Tab-separated table of C-alpha atoms and ligand atoms in Angstrom:
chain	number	residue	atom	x	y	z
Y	1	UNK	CA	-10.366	-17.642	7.647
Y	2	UNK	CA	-10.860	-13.452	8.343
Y	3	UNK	CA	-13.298	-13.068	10.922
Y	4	UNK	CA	-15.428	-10.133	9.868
Y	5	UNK	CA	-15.831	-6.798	11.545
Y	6	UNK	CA	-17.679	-4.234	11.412
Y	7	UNK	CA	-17.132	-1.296	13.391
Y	8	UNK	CA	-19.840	1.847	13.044
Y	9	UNK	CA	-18.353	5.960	12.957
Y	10	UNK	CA	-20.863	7.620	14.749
Y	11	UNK	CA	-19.117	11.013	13.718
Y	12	UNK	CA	-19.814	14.301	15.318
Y	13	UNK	CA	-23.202	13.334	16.282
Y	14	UNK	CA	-24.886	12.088	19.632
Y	15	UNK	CA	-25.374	13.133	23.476
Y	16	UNK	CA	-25.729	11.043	26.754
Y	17	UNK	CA	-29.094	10.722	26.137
Y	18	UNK	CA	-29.428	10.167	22.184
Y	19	UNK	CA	-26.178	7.948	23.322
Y	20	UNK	CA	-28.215	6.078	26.524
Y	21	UNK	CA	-30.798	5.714	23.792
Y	22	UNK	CA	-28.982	3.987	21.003
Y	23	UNK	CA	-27.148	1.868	23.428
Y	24	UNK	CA	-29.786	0.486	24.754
Y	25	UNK	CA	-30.871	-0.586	22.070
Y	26	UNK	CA	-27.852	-2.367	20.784
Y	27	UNK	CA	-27.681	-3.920	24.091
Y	28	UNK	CA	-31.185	-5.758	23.406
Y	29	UNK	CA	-29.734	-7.132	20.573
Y	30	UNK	CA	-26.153	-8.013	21.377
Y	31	UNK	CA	-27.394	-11.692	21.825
Y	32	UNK	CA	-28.415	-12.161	18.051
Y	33	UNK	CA	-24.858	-11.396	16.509
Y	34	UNK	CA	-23.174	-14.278	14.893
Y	35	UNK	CA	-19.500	-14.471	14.175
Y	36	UNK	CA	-18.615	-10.768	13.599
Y	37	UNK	CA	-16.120	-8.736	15.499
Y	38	UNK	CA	-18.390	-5.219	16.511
Y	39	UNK	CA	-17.005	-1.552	17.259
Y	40	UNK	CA	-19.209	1.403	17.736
Y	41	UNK	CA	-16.835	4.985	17.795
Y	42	UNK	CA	-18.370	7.713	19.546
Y	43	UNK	CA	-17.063	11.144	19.507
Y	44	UNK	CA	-13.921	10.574	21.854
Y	45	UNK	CA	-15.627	12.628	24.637
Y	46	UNK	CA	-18.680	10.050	25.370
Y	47	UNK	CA	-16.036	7.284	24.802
Y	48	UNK	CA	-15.904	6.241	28.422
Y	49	UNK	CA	-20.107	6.797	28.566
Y	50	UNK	CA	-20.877	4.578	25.812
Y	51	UNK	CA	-18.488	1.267	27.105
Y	52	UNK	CA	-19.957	2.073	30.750
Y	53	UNK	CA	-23.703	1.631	29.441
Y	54	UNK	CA	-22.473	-0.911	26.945
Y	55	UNK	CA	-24.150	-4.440	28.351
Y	56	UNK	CA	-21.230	-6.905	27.352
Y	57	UNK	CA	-17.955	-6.947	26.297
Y	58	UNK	CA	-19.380	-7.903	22.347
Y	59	UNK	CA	-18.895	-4.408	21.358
Y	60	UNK	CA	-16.168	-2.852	21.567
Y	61	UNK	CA	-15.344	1.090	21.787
Y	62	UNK	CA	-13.079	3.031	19.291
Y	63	UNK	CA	-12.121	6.131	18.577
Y	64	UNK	CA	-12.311	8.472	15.355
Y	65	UNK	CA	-9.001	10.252	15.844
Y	66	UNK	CA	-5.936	10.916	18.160
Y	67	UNK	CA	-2.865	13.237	18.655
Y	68	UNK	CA	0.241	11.849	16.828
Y	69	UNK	CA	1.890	12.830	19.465
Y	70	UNK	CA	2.651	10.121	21.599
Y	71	UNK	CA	3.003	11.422	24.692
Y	72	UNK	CA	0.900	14.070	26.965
Y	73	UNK	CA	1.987	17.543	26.699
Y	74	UNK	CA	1.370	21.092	25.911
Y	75	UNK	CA	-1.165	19.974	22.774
Y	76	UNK	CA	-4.569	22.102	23.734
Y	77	UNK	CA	-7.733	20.432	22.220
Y	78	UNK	CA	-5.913	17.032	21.310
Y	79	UNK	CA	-6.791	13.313	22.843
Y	80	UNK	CA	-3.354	11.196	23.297
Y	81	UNK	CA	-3.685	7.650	22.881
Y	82	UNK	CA	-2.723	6.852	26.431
Y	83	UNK	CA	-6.586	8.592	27.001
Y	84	UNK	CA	-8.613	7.053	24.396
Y	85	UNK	CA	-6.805	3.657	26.241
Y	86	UNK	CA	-8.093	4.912	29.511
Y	87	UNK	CA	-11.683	5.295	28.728
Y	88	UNK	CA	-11.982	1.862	27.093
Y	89	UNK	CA	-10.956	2.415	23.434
Y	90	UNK	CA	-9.497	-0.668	21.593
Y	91	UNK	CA	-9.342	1.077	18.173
Y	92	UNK	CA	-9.097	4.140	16.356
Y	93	UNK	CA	-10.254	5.018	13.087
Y	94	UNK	CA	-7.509	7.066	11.369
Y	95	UNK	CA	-7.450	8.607	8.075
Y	96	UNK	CA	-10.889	9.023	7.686
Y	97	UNK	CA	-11.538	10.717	4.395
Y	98	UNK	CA	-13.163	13.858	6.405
Y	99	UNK	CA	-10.247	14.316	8.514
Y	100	UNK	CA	-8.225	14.273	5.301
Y	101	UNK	CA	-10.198	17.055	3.161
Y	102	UNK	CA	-12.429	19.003	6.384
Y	103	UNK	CA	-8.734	19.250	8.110
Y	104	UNK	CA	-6.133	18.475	5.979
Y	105	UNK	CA	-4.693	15.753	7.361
Y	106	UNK	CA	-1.435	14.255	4.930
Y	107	UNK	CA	-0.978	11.069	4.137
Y	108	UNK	CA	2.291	11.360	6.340
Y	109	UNK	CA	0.519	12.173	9.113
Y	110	UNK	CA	-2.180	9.653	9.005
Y	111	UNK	CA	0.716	7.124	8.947
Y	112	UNK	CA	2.636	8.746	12.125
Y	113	UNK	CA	-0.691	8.555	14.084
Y	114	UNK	CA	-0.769	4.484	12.931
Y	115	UNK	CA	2.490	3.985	14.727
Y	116	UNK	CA	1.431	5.934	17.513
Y	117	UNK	CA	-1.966	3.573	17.794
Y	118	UNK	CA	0.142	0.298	17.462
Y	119	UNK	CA	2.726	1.309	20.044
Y	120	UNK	CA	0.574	2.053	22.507
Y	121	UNK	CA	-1.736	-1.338	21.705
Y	122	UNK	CA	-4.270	0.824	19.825
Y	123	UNK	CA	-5.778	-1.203	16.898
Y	124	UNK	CA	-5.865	1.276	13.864
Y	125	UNK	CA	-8.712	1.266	11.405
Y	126	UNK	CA	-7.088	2.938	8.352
Y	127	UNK	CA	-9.265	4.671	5.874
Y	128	UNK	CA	-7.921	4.790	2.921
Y	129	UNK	CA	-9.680	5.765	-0.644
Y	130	UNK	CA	-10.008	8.254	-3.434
Y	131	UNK	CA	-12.488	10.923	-4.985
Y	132	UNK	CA	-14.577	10.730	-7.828
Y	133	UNK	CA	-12.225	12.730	-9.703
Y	134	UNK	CA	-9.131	10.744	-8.893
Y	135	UNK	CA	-10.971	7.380	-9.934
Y	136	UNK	CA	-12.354	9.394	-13.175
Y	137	UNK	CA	-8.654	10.832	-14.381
Y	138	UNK	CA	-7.642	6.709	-13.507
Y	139	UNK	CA	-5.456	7.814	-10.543
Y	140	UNK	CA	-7.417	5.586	-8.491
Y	141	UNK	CA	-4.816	3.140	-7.786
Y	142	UNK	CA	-1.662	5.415	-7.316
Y	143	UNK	CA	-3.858	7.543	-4.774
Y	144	UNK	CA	-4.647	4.424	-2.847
Y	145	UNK	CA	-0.896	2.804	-2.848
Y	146	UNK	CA	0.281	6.459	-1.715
Y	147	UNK	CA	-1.621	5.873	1.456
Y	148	UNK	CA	-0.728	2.279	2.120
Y	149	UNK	CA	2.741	3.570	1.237
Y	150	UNK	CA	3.062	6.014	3.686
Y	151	UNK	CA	1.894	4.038	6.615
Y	152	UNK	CA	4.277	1.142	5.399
Y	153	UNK	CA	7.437	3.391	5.192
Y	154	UNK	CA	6.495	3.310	8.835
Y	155	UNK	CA	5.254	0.700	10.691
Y	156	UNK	CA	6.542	-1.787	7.274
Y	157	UNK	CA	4.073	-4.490	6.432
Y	158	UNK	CA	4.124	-6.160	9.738
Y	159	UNK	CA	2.136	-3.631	10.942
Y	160	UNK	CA	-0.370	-4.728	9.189
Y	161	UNK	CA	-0.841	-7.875	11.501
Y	162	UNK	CA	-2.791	-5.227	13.914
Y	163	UNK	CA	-4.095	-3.033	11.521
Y	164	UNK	CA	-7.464	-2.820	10.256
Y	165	UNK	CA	-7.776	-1.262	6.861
Y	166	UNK	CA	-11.178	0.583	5.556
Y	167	UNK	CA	-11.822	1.281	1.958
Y	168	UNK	CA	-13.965	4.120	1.719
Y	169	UNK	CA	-14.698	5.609	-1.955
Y	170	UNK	CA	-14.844	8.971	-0.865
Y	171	UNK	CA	-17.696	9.653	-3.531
Y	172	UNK	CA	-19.409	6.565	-1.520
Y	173	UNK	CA	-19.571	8.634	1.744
Y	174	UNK	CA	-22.695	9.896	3.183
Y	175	UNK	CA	-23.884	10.487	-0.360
Y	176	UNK	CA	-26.011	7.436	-0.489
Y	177	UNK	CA	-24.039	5.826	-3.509
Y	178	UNK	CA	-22.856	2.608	-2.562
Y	179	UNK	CA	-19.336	1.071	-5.343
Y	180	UNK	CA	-20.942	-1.859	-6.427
Y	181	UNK	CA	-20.020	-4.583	-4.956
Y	182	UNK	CA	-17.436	-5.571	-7.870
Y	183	UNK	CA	-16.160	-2.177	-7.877
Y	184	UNK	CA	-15.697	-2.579	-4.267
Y	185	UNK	CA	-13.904	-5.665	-4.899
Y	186	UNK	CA	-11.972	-4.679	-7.081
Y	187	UNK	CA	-10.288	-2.160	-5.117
Y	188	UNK	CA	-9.886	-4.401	-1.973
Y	189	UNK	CA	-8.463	-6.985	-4.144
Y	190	UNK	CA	-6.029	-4.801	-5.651
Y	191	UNK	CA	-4.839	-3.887	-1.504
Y	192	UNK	CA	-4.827	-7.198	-0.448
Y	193	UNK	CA	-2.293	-7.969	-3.969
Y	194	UNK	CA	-0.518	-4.798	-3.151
Y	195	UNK	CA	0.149	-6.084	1.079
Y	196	UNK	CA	0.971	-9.945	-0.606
Y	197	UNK	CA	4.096	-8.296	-2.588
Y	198	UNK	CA	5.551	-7.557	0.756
Y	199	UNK	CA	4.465	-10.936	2.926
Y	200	UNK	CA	1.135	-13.105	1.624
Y	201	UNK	CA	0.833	-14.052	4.975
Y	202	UNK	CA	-0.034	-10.753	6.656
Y	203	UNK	CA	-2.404	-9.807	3.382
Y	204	UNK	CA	-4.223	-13.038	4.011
Y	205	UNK	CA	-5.017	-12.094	7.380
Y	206	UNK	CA	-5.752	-8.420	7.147
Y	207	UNK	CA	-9.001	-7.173	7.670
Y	208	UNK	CA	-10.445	-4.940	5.002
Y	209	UNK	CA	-13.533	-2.939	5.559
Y	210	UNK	CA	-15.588	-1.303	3.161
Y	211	UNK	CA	-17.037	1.683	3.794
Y	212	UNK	CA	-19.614	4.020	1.874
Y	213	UNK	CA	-23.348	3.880	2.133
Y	214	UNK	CA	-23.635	0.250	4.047
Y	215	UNK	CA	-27.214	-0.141	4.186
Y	216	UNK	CA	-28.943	-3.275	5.658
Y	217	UNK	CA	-30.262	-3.450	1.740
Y	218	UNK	CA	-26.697	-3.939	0.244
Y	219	UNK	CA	-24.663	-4.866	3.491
Y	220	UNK	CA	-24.714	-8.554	2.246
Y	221	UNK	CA	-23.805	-8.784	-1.464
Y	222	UNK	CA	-20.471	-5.941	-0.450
Y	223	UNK	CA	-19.896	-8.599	2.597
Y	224	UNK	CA	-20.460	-11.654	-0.176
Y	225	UNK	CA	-16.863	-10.351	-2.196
Y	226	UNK	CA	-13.656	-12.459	-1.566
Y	227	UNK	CA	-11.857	-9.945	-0.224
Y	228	UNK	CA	-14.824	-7.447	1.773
Y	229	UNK	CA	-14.207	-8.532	5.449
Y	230	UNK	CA	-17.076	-6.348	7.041
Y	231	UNK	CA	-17.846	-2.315	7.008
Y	232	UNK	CA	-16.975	1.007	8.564
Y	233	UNK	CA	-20.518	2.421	8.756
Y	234	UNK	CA	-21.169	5.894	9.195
Y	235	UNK	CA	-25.394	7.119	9.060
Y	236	UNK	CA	-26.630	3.653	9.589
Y	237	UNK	CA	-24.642	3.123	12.707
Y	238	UNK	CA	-26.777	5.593	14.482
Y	239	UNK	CA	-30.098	3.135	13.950
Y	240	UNK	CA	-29.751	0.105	16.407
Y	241	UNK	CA	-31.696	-1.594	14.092
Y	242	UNK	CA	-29.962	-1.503	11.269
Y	243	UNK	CA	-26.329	-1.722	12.539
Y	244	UNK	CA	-27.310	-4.683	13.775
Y	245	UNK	CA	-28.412	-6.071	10.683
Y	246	UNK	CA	-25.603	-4.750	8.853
Y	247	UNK	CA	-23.521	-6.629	11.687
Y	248	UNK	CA	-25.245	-9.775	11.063
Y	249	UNK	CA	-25.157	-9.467	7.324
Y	250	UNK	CA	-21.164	-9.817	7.500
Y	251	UNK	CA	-21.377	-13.026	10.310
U	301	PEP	C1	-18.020	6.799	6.986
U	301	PEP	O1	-18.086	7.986	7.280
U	301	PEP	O2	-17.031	6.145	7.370
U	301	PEP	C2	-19.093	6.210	6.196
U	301	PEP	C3	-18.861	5.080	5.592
U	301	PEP	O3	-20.282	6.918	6.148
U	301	PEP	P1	-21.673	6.434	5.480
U	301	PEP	O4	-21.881	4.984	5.850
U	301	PEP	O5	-22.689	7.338	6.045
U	301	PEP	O6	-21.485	6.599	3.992
């Protein structure tokens, strides 16, 4: 049985205080989660802030991107792994659709910064998921095997026994359209088939999150699919009260 997870992107948004605040929160209702795995990724910078004013150990701290390079160097503006490590982070979103359009990052390097993550102990939360236009022209499914693709030529499918894998419509995003939750299914479905060609084991146990427009409203009927195993929640994350009930809608 997949324990579900949800993990919430708090994107380019927050400060110590709007941080302090939000935490605070979430700490005064850490007690009423069920069984459901929780992540909360700040922007890397208040990282180390949000696990120190973090009551308990029940959420943990990612990350929402990293260098590829694996090593510390001469990279000006980047965050190694080896850092996000240091100030408490247990995962790292990579791939996220915005990092992928806003700054052009290629499937190729999405899947470099996944072996990067696992080396160092990092668990990855790949985003992975197409436009409006790709799943309109029927592309849908080549887009989305491209990116599994790329990070398998890498890390191969046992990689995938620490990965975490978020399907995120990019015409779900932000927008306040939610896939339904068989269109949703669908698409996880067709991952999970895709990972079981390579070893059924490893797709059996892989988390996949859905991501797009999680609302406490819908958070349980997406959850309710076969093969939904919790969310990657972007504006919602940033209400205490509603993470949490989009946290216990999935456990
Ligand atoms: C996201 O950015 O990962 C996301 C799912 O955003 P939202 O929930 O706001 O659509």
């Amino acid at each position: 049985m997949r324990k579900p997870f949800v993990a919430g992107n708090w994107k380019m948004h927050g400060s110590k205080a709007s941080i302090l605040s939000l935490v605070t929160d979430l700490n005064s209702k850490i007690s009423e989660l069920g069984n459901v795995d929780v992540a909360v990724c700040p922007p890397a910078i208040y990282a180390d802030f949000t696990k120190r004013t973090l009551s308990s150990e029940r959420i943990s701290v990612g990350a929402q991107n990293m260098a590829s390079e694996p090593v510390q160097g001469a990279f000006t503006g980047e965050v190694s792994v080896e850092m996000l490590k240091d100030m408490g982070c247990e995962y790292v979103i990579l791939g996220h659709s915005e990092r992928r359009s806003i700054y052009g990052e290629t499937d190729v390097e999405v899947a470099a910064k996944v072996k990067v993550a696992l080396d160092a102990g990092v668990t990855p939360i790949l985003c992975v998921g197409e436009t409006l236009e790709e799943r309109e022209s029927g592309t849908m499914e080549q887009v989305i095997a491209a990116q599994l693709d790329a990070v398998l030529t890498v890390v191969g499918i046992s990689g995938f026994n620490n990965t975490v894998i978020a399907y995120e419509p990019v015409w779900a995003i932000g927008t306040g359209v939610t896939a339904s939750p068989e269109q949703a299914q669908e698409v996880h479905a067709f991952i999970r088939n895709k990972l079981a060609q390579l070893d059924a084991t490893v797709a059996d146990r892989v988390i996949i999150q859905y991501g797009g427009s999680v609302k406490p409203g819908n958070a349980k009927e997406l959850f309710g699919q076969a093969d939904i195993d919790g969310g990657l929640i972007g504006g919602a994350s940033l209400d205490a009260e509603d993470f949490i009930a989009i946290c216990k809608a999935a456990g």
